[in-house]
PDB file of C-alpha atoms in Angstrom:
ATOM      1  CA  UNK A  12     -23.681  10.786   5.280  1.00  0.00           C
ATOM      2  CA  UNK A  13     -22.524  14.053   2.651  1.00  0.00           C
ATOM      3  CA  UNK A  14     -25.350  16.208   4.676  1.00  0.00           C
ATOM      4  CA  UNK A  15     -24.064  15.158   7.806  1.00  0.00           C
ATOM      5  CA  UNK A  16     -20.693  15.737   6.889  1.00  0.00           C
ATOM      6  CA  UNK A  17     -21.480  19.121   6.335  1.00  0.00           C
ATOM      7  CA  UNK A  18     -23.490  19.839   9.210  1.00  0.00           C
ATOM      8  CA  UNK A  19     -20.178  18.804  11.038  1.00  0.00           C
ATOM      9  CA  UNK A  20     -18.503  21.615   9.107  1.00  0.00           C
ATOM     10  CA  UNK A  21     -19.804  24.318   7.962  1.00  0.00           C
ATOM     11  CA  UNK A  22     -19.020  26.930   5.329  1.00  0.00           C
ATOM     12  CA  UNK A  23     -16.718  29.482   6.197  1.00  0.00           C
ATOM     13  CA  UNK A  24     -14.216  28.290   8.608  1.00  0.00           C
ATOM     14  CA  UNK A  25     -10.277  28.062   8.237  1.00  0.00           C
ATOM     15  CA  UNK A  26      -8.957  25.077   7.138  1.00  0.00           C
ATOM     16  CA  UNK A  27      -5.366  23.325   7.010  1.00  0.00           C
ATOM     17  CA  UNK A  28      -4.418  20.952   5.243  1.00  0.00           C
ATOM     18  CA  UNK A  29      -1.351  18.658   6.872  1.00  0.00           C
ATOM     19  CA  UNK A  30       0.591  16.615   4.175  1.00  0.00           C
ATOM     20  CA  UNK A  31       3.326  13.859   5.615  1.00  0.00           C
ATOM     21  CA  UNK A  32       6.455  15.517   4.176  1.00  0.00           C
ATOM     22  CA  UNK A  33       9.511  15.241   5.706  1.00  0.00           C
ATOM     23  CA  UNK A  34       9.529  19.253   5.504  1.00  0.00           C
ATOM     24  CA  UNK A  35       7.735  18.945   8.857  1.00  0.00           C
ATOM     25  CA  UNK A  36      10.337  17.462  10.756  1.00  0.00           C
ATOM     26  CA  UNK A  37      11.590  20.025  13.454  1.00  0.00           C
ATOM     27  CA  UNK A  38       9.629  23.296  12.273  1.00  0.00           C
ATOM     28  CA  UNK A  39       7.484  22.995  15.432  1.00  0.00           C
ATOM     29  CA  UNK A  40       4.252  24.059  13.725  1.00  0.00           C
ATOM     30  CA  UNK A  41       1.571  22.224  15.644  1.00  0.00           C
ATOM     31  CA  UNK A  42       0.116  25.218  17.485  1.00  0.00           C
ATOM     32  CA  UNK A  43      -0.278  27.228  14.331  1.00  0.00           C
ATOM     33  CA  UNK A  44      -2.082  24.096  12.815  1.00  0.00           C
ATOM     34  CA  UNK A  45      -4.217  22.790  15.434  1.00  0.00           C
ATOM     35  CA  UNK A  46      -4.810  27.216  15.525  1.00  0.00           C
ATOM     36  CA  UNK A  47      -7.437  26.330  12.610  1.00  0.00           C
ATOM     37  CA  UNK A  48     -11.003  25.247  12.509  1.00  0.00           C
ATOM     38  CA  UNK A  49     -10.662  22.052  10.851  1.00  0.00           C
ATOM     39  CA  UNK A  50      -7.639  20.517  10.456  1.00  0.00           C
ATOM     40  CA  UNK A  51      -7.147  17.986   7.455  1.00  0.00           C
ATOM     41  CA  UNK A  52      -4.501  15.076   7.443  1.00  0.00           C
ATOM     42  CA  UNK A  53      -3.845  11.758   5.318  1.00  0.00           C
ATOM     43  CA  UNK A  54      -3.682   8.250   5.238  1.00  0.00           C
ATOM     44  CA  UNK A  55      -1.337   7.470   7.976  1.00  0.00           C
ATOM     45  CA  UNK A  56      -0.055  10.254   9.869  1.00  0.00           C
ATOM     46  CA  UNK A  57       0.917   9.473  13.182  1.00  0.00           C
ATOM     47  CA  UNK A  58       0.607  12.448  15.634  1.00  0.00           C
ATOM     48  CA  UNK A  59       1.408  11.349  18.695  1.00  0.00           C
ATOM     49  CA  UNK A  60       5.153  11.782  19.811  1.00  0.00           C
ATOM     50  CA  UNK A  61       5.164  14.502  16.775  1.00  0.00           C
ATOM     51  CA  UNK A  62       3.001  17.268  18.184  1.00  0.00           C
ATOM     52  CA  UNK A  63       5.162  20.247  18.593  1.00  0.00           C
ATOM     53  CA  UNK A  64       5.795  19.367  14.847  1.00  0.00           C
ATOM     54  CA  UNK A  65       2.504  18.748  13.702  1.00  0.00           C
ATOM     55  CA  UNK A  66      -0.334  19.356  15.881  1.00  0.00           C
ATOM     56  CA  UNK A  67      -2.587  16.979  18.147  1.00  0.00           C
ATOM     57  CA  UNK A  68      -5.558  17.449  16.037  1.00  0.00           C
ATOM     58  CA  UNK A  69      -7.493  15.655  13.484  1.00  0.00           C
ATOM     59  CA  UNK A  70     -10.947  16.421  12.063  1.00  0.00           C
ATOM     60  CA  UNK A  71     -10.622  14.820   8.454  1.00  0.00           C
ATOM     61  CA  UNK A  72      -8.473  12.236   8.188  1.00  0.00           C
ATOM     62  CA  UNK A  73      -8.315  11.573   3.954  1.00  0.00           C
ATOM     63  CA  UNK A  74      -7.333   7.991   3.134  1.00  0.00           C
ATOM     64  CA  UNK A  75      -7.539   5.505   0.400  1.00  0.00           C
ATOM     65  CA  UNK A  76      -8.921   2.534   1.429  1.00  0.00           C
ATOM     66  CA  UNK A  77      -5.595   0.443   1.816  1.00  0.00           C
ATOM     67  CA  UNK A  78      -5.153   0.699   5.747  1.00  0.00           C
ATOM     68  CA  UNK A  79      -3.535  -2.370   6.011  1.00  0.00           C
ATOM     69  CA  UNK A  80      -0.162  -2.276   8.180  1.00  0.00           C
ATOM     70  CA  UNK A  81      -1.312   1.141   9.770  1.00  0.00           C
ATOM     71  CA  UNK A  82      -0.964   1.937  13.320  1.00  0.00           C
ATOM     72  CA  UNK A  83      -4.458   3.508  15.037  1.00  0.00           C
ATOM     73  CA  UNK A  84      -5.315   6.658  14.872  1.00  0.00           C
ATOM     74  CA  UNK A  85      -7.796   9.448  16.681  1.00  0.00           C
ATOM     75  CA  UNK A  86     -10.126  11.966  15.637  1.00  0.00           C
ATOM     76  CA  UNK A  87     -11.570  15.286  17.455  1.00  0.00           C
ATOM     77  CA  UNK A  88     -14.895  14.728  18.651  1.00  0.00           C
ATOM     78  CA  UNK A  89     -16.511  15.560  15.059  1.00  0.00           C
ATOM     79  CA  UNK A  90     -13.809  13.931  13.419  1.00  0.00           C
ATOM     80  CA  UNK A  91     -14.833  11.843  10.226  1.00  0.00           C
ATOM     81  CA  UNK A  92     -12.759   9.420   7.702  1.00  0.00           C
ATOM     82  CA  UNK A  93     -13.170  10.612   4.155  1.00  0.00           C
ATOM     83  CA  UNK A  94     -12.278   7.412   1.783  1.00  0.00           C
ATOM     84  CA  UNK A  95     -11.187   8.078  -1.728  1.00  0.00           C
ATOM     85  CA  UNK A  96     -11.307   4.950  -3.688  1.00  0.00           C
ATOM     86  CA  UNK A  97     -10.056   3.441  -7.054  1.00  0.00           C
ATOM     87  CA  UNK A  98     -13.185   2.387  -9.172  1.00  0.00           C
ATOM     88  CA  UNK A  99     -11.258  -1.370  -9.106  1.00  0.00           C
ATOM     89  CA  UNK A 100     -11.207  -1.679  -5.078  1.00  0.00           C
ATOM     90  CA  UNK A 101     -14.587  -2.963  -2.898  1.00  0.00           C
ATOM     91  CA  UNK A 102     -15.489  -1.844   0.256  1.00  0.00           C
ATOM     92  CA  UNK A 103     -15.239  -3.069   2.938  1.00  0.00           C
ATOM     93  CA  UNK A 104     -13.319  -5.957   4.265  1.00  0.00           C
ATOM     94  CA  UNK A 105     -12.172  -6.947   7.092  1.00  0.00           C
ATOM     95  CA  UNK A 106      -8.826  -4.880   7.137  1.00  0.00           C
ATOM     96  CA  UNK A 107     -10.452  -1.316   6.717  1.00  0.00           C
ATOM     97  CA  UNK A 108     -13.407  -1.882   9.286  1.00  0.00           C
ATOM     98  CA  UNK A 109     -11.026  -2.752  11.997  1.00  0.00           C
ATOM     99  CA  UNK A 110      -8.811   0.297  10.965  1.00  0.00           C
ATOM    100  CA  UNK A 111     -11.615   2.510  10.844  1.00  0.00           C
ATOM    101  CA  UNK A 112     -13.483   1.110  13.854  1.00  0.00           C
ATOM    102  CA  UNK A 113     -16.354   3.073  15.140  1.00  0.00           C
ATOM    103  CA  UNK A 114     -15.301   6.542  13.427  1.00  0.00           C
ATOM    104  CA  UNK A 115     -18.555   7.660  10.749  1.00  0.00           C
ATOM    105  CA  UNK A 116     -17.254   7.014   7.225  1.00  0.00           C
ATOM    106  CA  UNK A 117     -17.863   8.991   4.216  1.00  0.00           C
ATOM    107  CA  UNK A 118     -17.195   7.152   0.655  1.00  0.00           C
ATOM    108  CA  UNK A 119     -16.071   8.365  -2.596  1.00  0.00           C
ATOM    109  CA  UNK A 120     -14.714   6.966  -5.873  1.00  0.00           C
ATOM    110  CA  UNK A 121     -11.837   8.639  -7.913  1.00  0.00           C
ATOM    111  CA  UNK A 122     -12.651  10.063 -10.931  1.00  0.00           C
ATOM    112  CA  UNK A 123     -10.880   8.393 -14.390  1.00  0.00           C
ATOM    113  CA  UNK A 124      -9.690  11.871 -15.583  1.00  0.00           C
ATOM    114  CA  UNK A 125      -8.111  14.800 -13.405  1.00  0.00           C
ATOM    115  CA  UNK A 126      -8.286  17.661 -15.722  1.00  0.00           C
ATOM    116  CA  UNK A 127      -7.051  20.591 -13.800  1.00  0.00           C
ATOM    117  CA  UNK A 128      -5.740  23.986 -15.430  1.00  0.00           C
ATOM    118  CA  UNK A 129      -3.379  23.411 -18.136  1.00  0.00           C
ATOM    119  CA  UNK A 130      -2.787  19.551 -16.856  1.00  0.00           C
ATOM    120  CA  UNK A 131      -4.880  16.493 -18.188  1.00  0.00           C
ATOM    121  CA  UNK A 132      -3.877  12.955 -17.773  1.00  0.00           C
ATOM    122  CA  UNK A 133      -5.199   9.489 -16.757  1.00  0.00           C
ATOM    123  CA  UNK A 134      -2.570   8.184 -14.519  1.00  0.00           C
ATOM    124  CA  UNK A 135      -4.009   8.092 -10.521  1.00  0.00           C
ATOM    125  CA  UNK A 136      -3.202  10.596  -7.845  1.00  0.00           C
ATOM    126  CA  UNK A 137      -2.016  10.706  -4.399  1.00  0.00           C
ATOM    127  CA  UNK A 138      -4.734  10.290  -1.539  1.00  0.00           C
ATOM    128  CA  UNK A 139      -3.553  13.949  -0.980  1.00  0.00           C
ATOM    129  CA  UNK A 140      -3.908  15.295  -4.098  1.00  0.00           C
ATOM    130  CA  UNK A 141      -7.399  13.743  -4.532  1.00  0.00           C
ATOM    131  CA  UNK A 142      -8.206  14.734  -0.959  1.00  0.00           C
ATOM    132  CA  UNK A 143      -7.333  18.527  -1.301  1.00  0.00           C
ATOM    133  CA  UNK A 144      -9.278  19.491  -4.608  1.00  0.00           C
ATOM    134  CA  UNK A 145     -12.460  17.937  -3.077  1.00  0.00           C
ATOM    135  CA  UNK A 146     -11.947  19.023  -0.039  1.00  0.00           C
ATOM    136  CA  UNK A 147     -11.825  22.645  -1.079  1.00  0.00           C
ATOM    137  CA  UNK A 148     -14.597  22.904  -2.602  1.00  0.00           C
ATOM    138  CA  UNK A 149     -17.062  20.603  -0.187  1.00  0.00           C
ATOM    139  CA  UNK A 150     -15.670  22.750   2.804  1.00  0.00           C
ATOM    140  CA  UNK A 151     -16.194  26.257   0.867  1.00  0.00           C
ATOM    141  CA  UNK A 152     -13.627  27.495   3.175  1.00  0.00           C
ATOM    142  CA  UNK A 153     -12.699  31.517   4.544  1.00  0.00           C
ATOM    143  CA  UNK A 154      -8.870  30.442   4.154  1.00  0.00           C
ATOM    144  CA  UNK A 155      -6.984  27.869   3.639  1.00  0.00           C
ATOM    145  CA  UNK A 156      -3.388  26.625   4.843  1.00  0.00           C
ATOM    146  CA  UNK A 157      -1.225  24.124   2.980  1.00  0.00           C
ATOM    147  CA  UNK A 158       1.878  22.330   4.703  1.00  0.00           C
ATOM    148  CA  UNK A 159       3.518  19.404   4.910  1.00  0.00           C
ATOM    149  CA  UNK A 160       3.784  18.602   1.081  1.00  0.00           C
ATOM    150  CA  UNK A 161       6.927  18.100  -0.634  1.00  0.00           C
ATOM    151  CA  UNK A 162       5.423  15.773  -3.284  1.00  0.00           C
ATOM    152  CA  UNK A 163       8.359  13.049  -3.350  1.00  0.00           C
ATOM    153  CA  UNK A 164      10.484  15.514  -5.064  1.00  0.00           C
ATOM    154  CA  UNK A 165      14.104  15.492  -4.977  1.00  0.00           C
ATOM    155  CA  UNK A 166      15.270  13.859  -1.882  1.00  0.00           C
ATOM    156  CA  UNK A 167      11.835  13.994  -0.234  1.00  0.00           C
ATOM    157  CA  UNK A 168      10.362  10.666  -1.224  1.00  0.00           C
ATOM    158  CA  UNK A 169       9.896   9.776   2.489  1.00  0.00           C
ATOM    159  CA  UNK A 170       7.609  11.154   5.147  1.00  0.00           C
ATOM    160  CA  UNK A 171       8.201  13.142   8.725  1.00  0.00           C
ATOM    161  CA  UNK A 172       8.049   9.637  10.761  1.00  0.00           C
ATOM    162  CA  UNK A 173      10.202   7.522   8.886  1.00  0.00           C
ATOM    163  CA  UNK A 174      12.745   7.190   6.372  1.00  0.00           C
ATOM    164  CA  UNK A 175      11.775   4.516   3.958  1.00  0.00           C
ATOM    165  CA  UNK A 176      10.194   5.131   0.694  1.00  0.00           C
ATOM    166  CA  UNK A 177       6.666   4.627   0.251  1.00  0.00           C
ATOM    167  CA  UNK A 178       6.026   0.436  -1.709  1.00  0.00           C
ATOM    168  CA  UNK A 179       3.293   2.683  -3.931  1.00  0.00           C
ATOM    169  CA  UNK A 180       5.616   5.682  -5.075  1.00  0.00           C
ATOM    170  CA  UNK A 181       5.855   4.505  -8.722  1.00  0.00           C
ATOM    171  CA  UNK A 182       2.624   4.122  -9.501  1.00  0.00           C
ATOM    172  CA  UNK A 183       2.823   8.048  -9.572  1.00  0.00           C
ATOM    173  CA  UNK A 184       4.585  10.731 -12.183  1.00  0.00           C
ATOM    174  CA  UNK A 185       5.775  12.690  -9.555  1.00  0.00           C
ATOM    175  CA  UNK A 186       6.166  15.821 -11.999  1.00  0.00           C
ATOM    176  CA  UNK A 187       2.783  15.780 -13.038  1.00  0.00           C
ATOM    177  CA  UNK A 188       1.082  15.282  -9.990  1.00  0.00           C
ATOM    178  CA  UNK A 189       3.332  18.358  -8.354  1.00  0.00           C
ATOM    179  CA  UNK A 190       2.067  20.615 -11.073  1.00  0.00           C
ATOM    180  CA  UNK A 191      -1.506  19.515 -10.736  1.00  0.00           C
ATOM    181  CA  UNK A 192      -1.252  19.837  -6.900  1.00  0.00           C
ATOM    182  CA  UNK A 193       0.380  23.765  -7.412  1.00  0.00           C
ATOM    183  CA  UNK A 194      -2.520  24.052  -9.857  1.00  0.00           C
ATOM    184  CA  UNK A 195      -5.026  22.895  -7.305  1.00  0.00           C
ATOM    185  CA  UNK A 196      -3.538  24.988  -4.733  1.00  0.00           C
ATOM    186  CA  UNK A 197      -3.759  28.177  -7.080  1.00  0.00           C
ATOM    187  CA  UNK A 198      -7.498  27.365  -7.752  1.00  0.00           C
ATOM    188  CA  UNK A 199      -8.685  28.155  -4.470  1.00  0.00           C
ATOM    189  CA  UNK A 200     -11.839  30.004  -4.143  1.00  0.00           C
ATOM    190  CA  UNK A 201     -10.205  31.813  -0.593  1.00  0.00           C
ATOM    191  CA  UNK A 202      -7.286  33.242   0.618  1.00  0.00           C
ATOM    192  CA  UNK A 203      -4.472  31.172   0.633  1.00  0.00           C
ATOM    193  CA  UNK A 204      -1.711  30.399   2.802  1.00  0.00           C
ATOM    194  CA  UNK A 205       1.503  28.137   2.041  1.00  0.00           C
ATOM    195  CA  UNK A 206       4.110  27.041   4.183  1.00  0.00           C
ATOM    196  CA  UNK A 207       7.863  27.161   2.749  1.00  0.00           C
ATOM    197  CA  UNK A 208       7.785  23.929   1.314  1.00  0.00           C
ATOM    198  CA  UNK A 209       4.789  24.150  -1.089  1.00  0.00           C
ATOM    199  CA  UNK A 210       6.615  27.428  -2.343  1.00  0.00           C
ATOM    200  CA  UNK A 211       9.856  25.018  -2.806  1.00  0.00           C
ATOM    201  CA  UNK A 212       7.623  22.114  -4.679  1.00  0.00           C
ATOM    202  CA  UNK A 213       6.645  25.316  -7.158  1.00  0.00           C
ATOM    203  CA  UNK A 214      10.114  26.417  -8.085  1.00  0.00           C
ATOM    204  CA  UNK A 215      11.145  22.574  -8.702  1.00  0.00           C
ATOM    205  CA  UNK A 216       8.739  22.453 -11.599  1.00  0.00           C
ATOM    206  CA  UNK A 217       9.097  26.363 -12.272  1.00  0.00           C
ATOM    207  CA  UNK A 218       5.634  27.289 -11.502  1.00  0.00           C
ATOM    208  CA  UNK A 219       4.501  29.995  -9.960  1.00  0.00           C
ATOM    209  CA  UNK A 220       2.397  30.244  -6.873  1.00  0.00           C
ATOM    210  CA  UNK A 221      -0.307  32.533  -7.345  1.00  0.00           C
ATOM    211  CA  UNK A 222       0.622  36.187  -6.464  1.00  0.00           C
ATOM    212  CA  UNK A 223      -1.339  36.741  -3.143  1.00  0.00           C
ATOM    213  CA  UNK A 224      -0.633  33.800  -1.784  1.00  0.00           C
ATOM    214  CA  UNK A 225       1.051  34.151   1.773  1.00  0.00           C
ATOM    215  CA  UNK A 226       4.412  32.037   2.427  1.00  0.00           C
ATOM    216  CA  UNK A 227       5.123  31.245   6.026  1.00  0.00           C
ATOM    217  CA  UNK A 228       8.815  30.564   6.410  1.00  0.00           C
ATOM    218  CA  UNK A 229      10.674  27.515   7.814  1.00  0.00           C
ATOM    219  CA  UNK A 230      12.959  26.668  10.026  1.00  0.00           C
ATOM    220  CA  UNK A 231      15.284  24.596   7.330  1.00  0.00           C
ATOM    221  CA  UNK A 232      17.404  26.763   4.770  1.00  0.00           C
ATOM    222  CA  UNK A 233      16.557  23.735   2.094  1.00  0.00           C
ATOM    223  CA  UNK A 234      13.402  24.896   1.839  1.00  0.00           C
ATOM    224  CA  UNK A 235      14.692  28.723   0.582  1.00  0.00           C
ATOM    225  CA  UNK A 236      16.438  26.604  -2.066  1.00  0.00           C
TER     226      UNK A 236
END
């Protein structure tokens, strides 16, 4: 399945990936992000009633392999679900292969330790986090667009289709995993673009985005905060 996941995508092409931040709400984004090649979302993020916000498109839809409770979803024609898995958790059962239905599968494990710039810990990671490190690099990208994360922070601990908090939130050091995610995000091996909100997730945990990163500004003054 890894060779024909990259015959499905080749190297080169301009990716964007779509976090489920409540920073998407009402910026009316989707044409600029279904604009890319491939176009990267997570776990459960609805599109359908949300695309002037978010787009209509999904190529890689990122999940860990807890789909229980989700809604459906659909991919583009060479769409494929990328599973990042705890070590603990065995696949499949009955709950992901319904979820997943007839959509090609591609499997990893988490790693134990995330070492990444000046960060190293052994606590787990988002599905997002995980998803965009690997992601970059298996994709080799031209560019890549970030949007959509606000990492929990502040008041953001909900996502752009609901208000309640997510049941796994502390599992996660929220602090930690934004400055590994800024660090991932400033590792990239292409030009990168950021929507307001990543730059806003930097200054919360006073780090800076790298310098040639492009910001694309936001309707919401928060996000200038």
């Amino acid at each position: 399945m890894s060779s024909e996941f990259l015959a499905r995508f080749p190297d080169g092409q301009r990716v964007v990936f779509v976090g489920n931040g409540p920073s998407l709400k009402g910026e009316r984004l989707g044409k600029w992000i279904d604009s890319h090649d491939v176009v990267v979302r997570f776990n459960e993020s609805p599109v359908v009633g949300y695309e002037v916000d978010v787009g209509a498109r999904t190529d890689i839809l990122v999940s860990n392999p807890y789909p229980e409770d989700r809604r459906p979803f659909a991919l583009s024609e060479r769409g494929i679900v990328l599973i990042i898995s705890p070590q603990t958790r065995r696949l499949p059962s009955p709950q992901f292969e319904s979820w997943v239905g007839e959509y090609p599968v591609l499997f990893t494990y988490t790693p134990d330790i995330v070492q990444v710039g000046e960060v190293d810990h052994m606590v787990s990671l988002t599905t997002g986090v995980y998803g965009v490190h690997l992601l970059s690099r298996l994709l080799k990208p031209s560019s890549i667009a970030v949007t959509g994360f606000t990492l929990f922070l502040n008041d953001t601990s909900h996502h752009y289709w609901r208000t309640e908090t997510p049941r796994g939130l502390h599992a996660h050091d929220i602090i930690i995993e934004a400055s590994i995610f800024i660090s991932i995000c400033n590792s990239f091996r292409c030009a990168l673009e950021v929507t307001e909100d990543i730059a806003w997730v930097a200054r919360q945990i006073d780090k800076k985005l790298r310098r040639d990163a492009h910001i694309q500004s936001l309707v919401n003054a928060k996000w200038k905060s």
